[in-house]
Amino acid sequence: MLLNNTTRGFLWSDAETRTLLNIWGEQDVQEALDGNFRNSFVYRDVSRRLAAMGFERTPEQCRVRIKSLKRQYLLAKEGNLRNNRQYHKIAKFYDTMERILSNRPALDPQEFIDGGPGGEEAVDGLDEDAEDAHDVYSESTGECPFPAETEVKLEYPSIPIPIPVKVTVGNNSASEQHPNPISSQLAANCGASIPKQQRRRRRTNFPLERLMEQFLKQSSQAEDNFYRMEERRLQAEDNRREAEHARELHMLQMLGQMFSNISSPTHPKTAVPSQPLPTYARHQTSPPADGLVKRCQPLKRDSQPLVFERRYSLGPTSDGSMEERVQSLVKKIVPPLSNNKHKGQDGRIGIIGGCQDYTGAPYFAAISALKVGADLSHVFCTKDAAAVIKSYSPELIVHPVLDSPNAVEEIEKWLPRLHSLVVGPGLGREDFLLKTAKEVIEKSKARDIPIVIDADGLYLVTKQPSVIQGYQKGIITPNFMEFTRLYETLQHKAVDGGDHRSRVLQLSEAMGNITVLLKGEIDLIADGSTVVACSTEGSGRRCGGQGDLLAGSAGVLAHWAHAASQAGLITGVNPSVVAAMGASSLTRQCNKQAFQRHGRSTTTSDMIQEIGPVFKNLFER
C-alpha cells in the first residue's frame, strides 16, 4: 500500500521558526495564553503577525509547531534526547524556549510527551514527530527526506487456513469427493482440531484488514485534498491582494495626474487655499497678494518664473491667528514613515460600537482610522453585526463580544494593546450595551488611554456625565442637537441663539475642562480655557456617516498628539485640541473635495476615498 507524503510544502524553515518564537514570546501573547484554554484567537493573531513578517501560516499550523517545540524542549531538558539526533535540532532553539518558558508556570512534561488523557495530544504528536523528522533532514540538506510515495509493508502472523471438507450423502463415493486420501485425511484433521467459532473469527479478519487498508488509503487522499485546497486558497488570497494593490496604485496615479493638472501654471491667478500647508510652492508670473508676501520668499532662477515657498513655524503667524498656530502643530504630531517601524507602532485603535441595526457607523470610524495612518483597527461589536462589518473590509479586526455576558472582560484583555478608543459609533441605546460601554471607558481611563466619544456614546454621557467628566485625554464630538441636550443637562437652562463660543466654553468647563468639538457650519473646539474655530471650507452636502469619519480620525490623531506632547514636540497647547483641529480640518476638506467630484450624490464612502490625498496636502507637504 502506498501513502503520499502529506506534509510536502508545509515544512518550517529556521527563519520561520525563529520568527514564530519571537512573536509567540512577546509579553502580550504570553499574557493572553496564560489561563486561557480557548486560545484560538491568540494563534489567529500570531498567524497574522507572522504573515506581516512575510511567512504565510495558518493558526493551526502555528499552534502545532509551538506544541512540537515545547515537547522537544521538555525532552531535551530532561535529557531524553541527549543521545538522539533530534537533540541537535532542538539545540538551536533551546535557549529561546528557555528564555520564554522560564517566566511561565511549570509545564507538565507528560502533557507533551505522553499525549494527555484524552489521546488528542498523542495524535497531534504523531503529526508533529513526522514534521520534526522532515525538519531535521531539510535543515541539513534542504530537500524532502522521503519520496513522494512510500511503500508500507503489512505483516501478519501466520494463521493456518482451514480447508473446508464437503461431505455428501448419496451415490457419490468418498473417493470421488477426496481423490487423494492423504489430503482428505489432513483436511478432516484440521477441521476437527479447530473449533467452529474460531474458524469463523479468522475468516472475518480478512475483510477487516482490507477495510483498514482502504480506510488508510482514503485518509491519505483526504489529507492530500485538504493541503491542495489550502494551497489554492492561499494562492487566491495572494491574487486578491495583488489586485487590490494594483487598483490602489491606479487610483493614486489618477489622483496624482489630477493634482498635477490643478497645480499647473496654466492659470496664473489662482485662489490661495484657505487651509495652510507645511510647505507650499507655486509658480507666479505676477507679484503675489499682499497677505502672501509676508510668508513667502521669492527664489529667482534663470529664465524661470518666480517661485514662492510658504513655511510655518510653531509660533503664532503674523496675524496672531490661533487657528493657524494649532493647524501648524498638527503637522508636528504626524509620525514620519520609516522602514524600521513594526506593525502597530503608529497606532492600534479600538472602536466600541456596532449592533444589528447600525453596522455602517463603526465601519466608517474604523476604516477612517486606517486611512489616516493607524496600523490596526479593532471593532468590538455585537454578534449580529460582526459578520456584516467584516464583510465591508478585510482590513478590520472584528470582535463579536459586545453583547456577550462577559463583554467587559473580553474587551479588557485587548486594552493593553490599544493606543486610543472611540466609543459610540453604531452603539445603540440598549441599557446592557450602554452599561458595557461605561465600564470599558472606566477601564480605559485607568490605563490613561485617549478616548473619543461620539454618537450614541454622547447619549450615555448625557445620562451620566461623570463617565468622562474631568478626564483630560477625553474628546467629545457632539453635533448641535447632541450639544443642546448635554448643555441643558449640565447647565439646567436652554441654549439661546447667542454666541456659541461662550456656550462651548461653558460646557467644557462644566465637563471638567475636557475637549469639546461642536460640529456645525464652523467647528468650534474648546478645552475650558480657550476656544478655537476651524473655518476650513466644507460643502453644503451633509451625508450620514461624516461624523464617524471625524471620530475615527480623531482617535488616531489623539494618540499621536499625546505621544508628541510627551516627547516635547508640542508645548503650550492642549494635545487633545490639536487632535480635534486636525480631525475637523481633515473631515471638512474631504467633504469639499468629494463634493467637487460627486456633487449632490456625495456619500461618506466618497469622502473616505479622499482621506489620503487630503491628508498629504494638509499635513505632509
Short mmCIF file of N, CA, C and O in Angstrom, two decimals, residues 216-277:
data_model
loop_
_atom_site.label_atom_id
_atom_site.label_comp_id
_atom_site.label_asym_id
_atom_site.label_seq_id
_atom_site.Cartn_x
_atom_site.Cartn_y
_atom_site.Cartn_z
N LEU A 216 -7.14 3.64 5.30
CA LEU A 216 -5.89 4.40 5.34
C LEU A 216 -5.62 5.08 4.01
O LEU A 216 -5.14 6.22 3.96
N LYS A 217 -5.94 4.39 2.93
CA LYS A 217 -5.73 4.99 1.62
C LYS A 217 -6.64 6.20 1.42
O LYS A 217 -6.21 7.26 0.93
N GLN A 218 -7.91 6.09 1.83
CA GLN A 218 -8.83 7.22 1.70
C GLN A 218 -8.43 8.38 2.61
O GLN A 218 -8.58 9.55 2.25
N SER A 219 -7.92 8.06 3.79
CA SER A 219 -7.46 9.12 4.69
C SER A 219 -6.30 9.89 4.08
O SER A 219 -6.22 11.11 4.16
N SER A 220 -5.39 9.14 3.48
CA SER A 220 -4.26 9.80 2.82
C SER A 220 -4.72 10.70 1.68
O SER A 220 -4.25 11.82 1.52
N GLN A 221 -5.68 10.21 0.91
CA GLN A 221 -6.20 11.02 -0.19
C GLN A 221 -6.92 12.26 0.33
O GLN A 221 -6.80 13.35 -0.24
N ALA A 222 -7.66 12.11 1.44
CA ALA A 222 -8.37 13.26 2.01
C ALA A 222 -7.39 14.32 2.50
O ALA A 222 -7.61 15.53 2.32
N GLU A 223 -6.30 13.88 3.11
CA GLU A 223 -5.29 14.84 3.58
C GLU A 223 -4.63 15.55 2.40
O GLU A 223 -4.38 16.75 2.44
N ASP A 224 -4.37 14.79 1.33
CA ASP A 224 -3.79 15.41 0.14
C ASP A 224 -4.74 16.46 -0.43
O ASP A 224 -4.31 17.56 -0.82
N ASN A 225 -6.02 16.14 -0.47
CA ASN A 225 -7.01 17.09 -0.99
C ASN A 225 -7.07 18.33 -0.11
O ASN A 225 -7.22 19.46 -0.61
N PHE A 226 -6.98 18.15 1.21
CA PHE A 226 -7.03 19.28 2.12
C PHE A 226 -5.87 20.24 1.89
O PHE A 226 -6.04 21.45 1.76
N TYR A 227 -4.65 19.69 1.80
CA TYR A 227 -3.49 20.55 1.58
C TYR A 227 -3.52 21.20 0.21
O TYR A 227 -3.08 22.33 0.03
N ARG A 228 -4.07 20.47 -0.76
CA ARG A 228 -4.18 21.05 -2.09
C ARG A 228 -5.16 22.22 -2.10
O ARG A 228 -4.89 23.27 -2.69
N MET A 229 -6.29 22.06 -1.39
CA MET A 229 -7.25 23.16 -1.28
C MET A 229 -6.67 24.33 -0.51
O MET A 229 -6.93 25.50 -0.83
N GLU A 230 -5.88 24.03 0.52
CA GLU A 230 -5.26 25.10 1.30
C GLU A 230 -4.29 25.91 0.44
O GLU A 230 -4.23 27.15 0.53
N GLU A 231 -3.51 25.22 -0.39
CA GLU A 231 -2.60 25.93 -1.28
C GLU A 231 -3.35 26.78 -2.29
O GLU A 231 -2.95 27.91 -2.59
N ARG A 232 -4.47 26.27 -2.79
CA ARG A 232 -5.28 27.06 -3.72
C ARG A 232 -5.86 28.29 -3.04
O ARG A 232 -5.92 29.37 -3.62
N ARG A 233 -6.29 28.12 -1.78
CA ARG A 233 -6.85 29.25 -1.05
C ARG A 233 -5.80 30.34 -0.83
O ARG A 233 -6.07 31.53 -1.01
N LEU A 234 -4.60 29.92 -0.45
CA LEU A 234 -3.53 30.89 -0.24
C LEU A 234 -3.16 31.60 -1.55
O LEU A 234 -2.89 32.80 -1.56
N GLN A 235 -3.16 30.83 -2.63
CA GLN A 235 -2.87 31.44 -3.92
C GLN A 235 -3.93 32.45 -4.32
O GLN A 235 -3.63 33.54 -4.83
N ALA A 236 -5.21 32.11 -4.06
CA ALA A 236 -6.29 33.04 -4.36
C ALA A 236 -6.19 34.30 -3.50
O ALA A 236 -6.46 35.42 -3.97
N GLU A 237 -5.80 34.13 -2.24
CA GLU A 237 -5.63 35.29 -1.36
C GLU A 237 -4.50 36.19 -1.86
O GLU A 237 -4.62 37.43 -1.85
N ASP A 238 -3.41 35.60 -2.32
CA ASP A 238 -2.32 36.40 -2.88
C ASP A 238 -2.76 37.15 -4.12
O ASP A 238 -2.41 38.32 -4.32
N ASN A 239 -3.53 36.48 -4.97
CA ASN A 239 -4.02 37.15 -6.17
C ASN A 239 -4.94 38.32 -5.83
O ASN A 239 -4.90 39.37 -6.48
N ARG A 240 -5.78 38.11 -4.81
CA ARG A 240 -6.69 39.19 -4.40
C ARG A 240 -5.91 40.39 -3.89
O ARG A 240 -6.21 41.54 -4.21
N ARG A 241 -4.88 40.14 -3.08
CA ARG A 241 -4.08 41.25 -2.55
C ARG A 241 -3.36 41.99 -3.67
O ARG A 241 -3.26 43.22 -3.65
N GLU A 242 -2.84 41.24 -4.63
CA GLU A 242 -2.16 41.89 -5.74
C GLU A 242 -3.13 42.74 -6.55
O GLU A 242 -2.78 43.84 -7.00
N ALA A 243 -4.35 42.23 -6.73
CA ALA A 243 -5.35 43.00 -7.48
C ALA A 243 -5.72 44.28 -6.73
O ALA A 243 -5.86 45.36 -7.34
N GLU A 244 -5.88 44.19 -5.42
CA GLU A 244 -6.19 45.38 -4.63
C GLU A 244 -5.04 46.39 -4.69
O GLU A 244 -5.26 47.60 -4.79
N HIS A 245 -3.83 45.88 -4.59
CA HIS A 245 -2.67 46.77 -4.66
C HIS A 245 -2.60 47.47 -6.02
O HIS A 245 -2.33 48.68 -6.10
N ALA A 246 -2.85 46.73 -7.08
CA ALA A 246 -2.82 47.33 -8.41
C ALA A 246 -3.92 48.38 -8.57
O ALA A 246 -3.71 49.44 -9.17
N ARG A 247 -5.11 48.08 -8.01
CA ARG A 247 -6.21 49.03 -8.10
C ARG A 247 -5.90 50.31 -7.33
O ARG A 247 -6.15 51.43 -7.80
N GLU A 248 -5.34 50.17 -6.12
CA GLU A 248 -4.98 51.35 -5.34
C GLU A 248 -3.88 52.16 -6.04
O GLU A 248 -3.91 53.39 -6.03
N LEU A 249 -2.92 51.46 -6.63
CA LEU A 249 -1.86 52.16 -7.35
C LEU A 249 -2.41 52.93 -8.54
O LEU A 249 -2.00 54.07 -8.81
N HIS A 250 -3.37 52.33 -9.22
CA HIS A 250 -4.00 53.01 -10.35
C HIS A 250 -4.74 54.25 -9.89
O HIS A 250 -4.67 55.32 -10.53
N MET A 251 -5.47 54.14 -8.76
CA MET A 251 -6.19 55.29 -8.23
C MET A 251 -5.22 56.41 -7.83
O MET A 251 -5.48 57.59 -8.07
N LEU A 252 -4.11 56.03 -7.20
CA LEU A 252 -3.13 57.04 -6.80
C LEU A 252 -2.52 57.74 -8.02
O LEU A 252 -2.27 58.95 -8.00
N GLN A 253 -2.28 56.98 -9.07
CA GLN A 253 -1.75 57.60 -10.29
C GLN A 253 -2.75 58.58 -10.90
O GLN A 253 -2.37 59.67 -11.34
N MET A 254 -4.04 58.20 -10.88
CA MET A 254 -5.06 59.11 -11.40
C MET A 254 -5.14 60.38 -10.55
O MET A 254 -5.25 61.49 -11.08
N LEU A 255 -5.08 60.19 -9.21
CA LEU A 255 -5.13 61.37 -8.33
C LEU A 255 -3.91 62.26 -8.55
O LEU A 255 -4.01 63.49 -8.54
N GLY A 256 -2.72 61.62 -8.72
CA GLY A 256 -1.53 62.42 -8.98
C GLY A 256 -1.63 63.23 -10.25
O GLY A 256 -1.22 64.40 -10.30
N GLN A 257 -2.20 62.62 -11.29
CA GLN A 257 -2.38 63.36 -12.53
C GLN A 257 -3.35 64.52 -12.37
O GLN A 257 -3.13 65.62 -12.87
N MET A 258 -4.43 64.28 -11.60
CA MET A 258 -5.40 65.35 -11.39
C MET A 258 -4.80 66.50 -10.61
O MET A 258 -5.00 67.68 -10.93
N PHE A 259 -4.02 66.19 -9.55
CA PHE A 259 -3.41 67.25 -8.76
C PHE A 259 -2.33 67.99 -9.55
O PHE A 259 -2.15 69.19 -9.38
N SER A 260 -1.62 67.26 -10.41
CA SER A 260 -0.61 67.93 -11.23
C SER A 260 -1.26 68.88 -12.22
O SER A 260 -0.73 69.96 -12.50
N ASN A 261 -2.45 68.50 -12.72
CA ASN A 261 -3.17 69.40 -13.63
C ASN A 261 -3.68 70.62 -12.88
O ASN A 261 -3.69 71.73 -13.41
N ILE A 262 -4.12 70.39 -11.62
CA ILE A 262 -4.64 71.51 -10.84
C ILE A 262 -3.53 72.51 -10.51
O ILE A 262 -3.71 73.73 -10.54
N SER A 263 -2.35 71.98 -10.14
CA SER A 263 -1.25 72.85 -9.73
C SER A 263 -0.40 73.35 -10.90
O SER A 263 0.62 73.99 -10.69
N SER A 264 -0.79 73.04 -12.14
CA SER A 264 -0.01 73.50 -13.29
C SER A 264 -0.16 75.02 -13.45
O SER A 264 -1.17 75.60 -13.06
N PRO A 265 0.83 75.72 -14.05
CA PRO A 265 0.80 77.18 -14.15
C PRO A 265 -0.03 77.71 -15.29
O PRO A 265 0.18 78.79 -15.78
N THR A 266 -1.07 76.94 -15.72
CA THR A 266 -1.91 77.41 -16.82
C THR A 266 -2.70 78.65 -16.44
O THR A 266 -2.90 79.55 -17.23
N HIS A 267 -3.16 78.69 -15.17
CA HIS A 267 -3.91 79.84 -14.69
C HIS A 267 -3.04 80.57 -13.68
O HIS A 267 -2.90 80.13 -12.55
N PRO A 268 -2.47 81.68 -14.05
CA PRO A 268 -1.55 82.34 -13.14
C PRO A 268 -2.21 82.91 -11.91
O PRO A 268 -1.62 82.94 -10.86
N LYS A 269 -3.46 83.34 -12.00
CA LYS A 269 -4.13 83.93 -10.85
C LYS A 269 -5.06 82.90 -10.24
O LYS A 269 -6.24 82.85 -10.55
N THR A 270 -4.54 82.06 -9.40
CA THR A 270 -5.33 81.05 -8.71
C THR A 270 -5.56 81.49 -7.29
O THR A 270 -4.74 82.19 -6.69
N ALA A 271 -6.67 81.05 -6.73
CA ALA A 271 -7.03 81.44 -5.36
C ALA A 271 -6.09 80.78 -4.37
O ALA A 271 -5.73 79.62 -4.51
N VAL A 272 -5.74 81.52 -3.33
CA VAL A 272 -4.89 80.98 -2.28
C VAL A 272 -5.71 80.04 -1.42
O VAL A 272 -6.81 80.41 -0.98
N PRO A 273 -5.31 78.79 -1.17
CA PRO A 273 -6.11 77.87 -0.37
C PRO A 273 -6.27 78.39 1.05
O PRO A 273 -5.34 78.95 1.64
N SER A 274 -7.48 78.20 1.59
CA SER A 274 -7.76 78.69 2.94
C SER A 274 -7.05 77.87 3.99
O SER A 274 -6.84 78.33 5.10
N GLN A 275 -6.68 76.61 3.66
CA GLN A 275 -6.01 75.74 4.64
C GLN A 275 -4.50 75.87 4.50
O GLN A 275 -3.95 75.61 3.44
N PRO A 276 -3.77 76.29 5.56
CA PRO A 276 -2.31 76.41 5.45
C PRO A 276 -1.65 75.07 5.27
O PRO A 276 -2.10 74.07 5.81
N LEU A 277 -0.59 75.06 4.50
CA LEU A 277 0.17 73.85 4.24
C LEU A 277 1.57 74.01 4.78
O LEU A 277 2.10 75.12 4.89
#
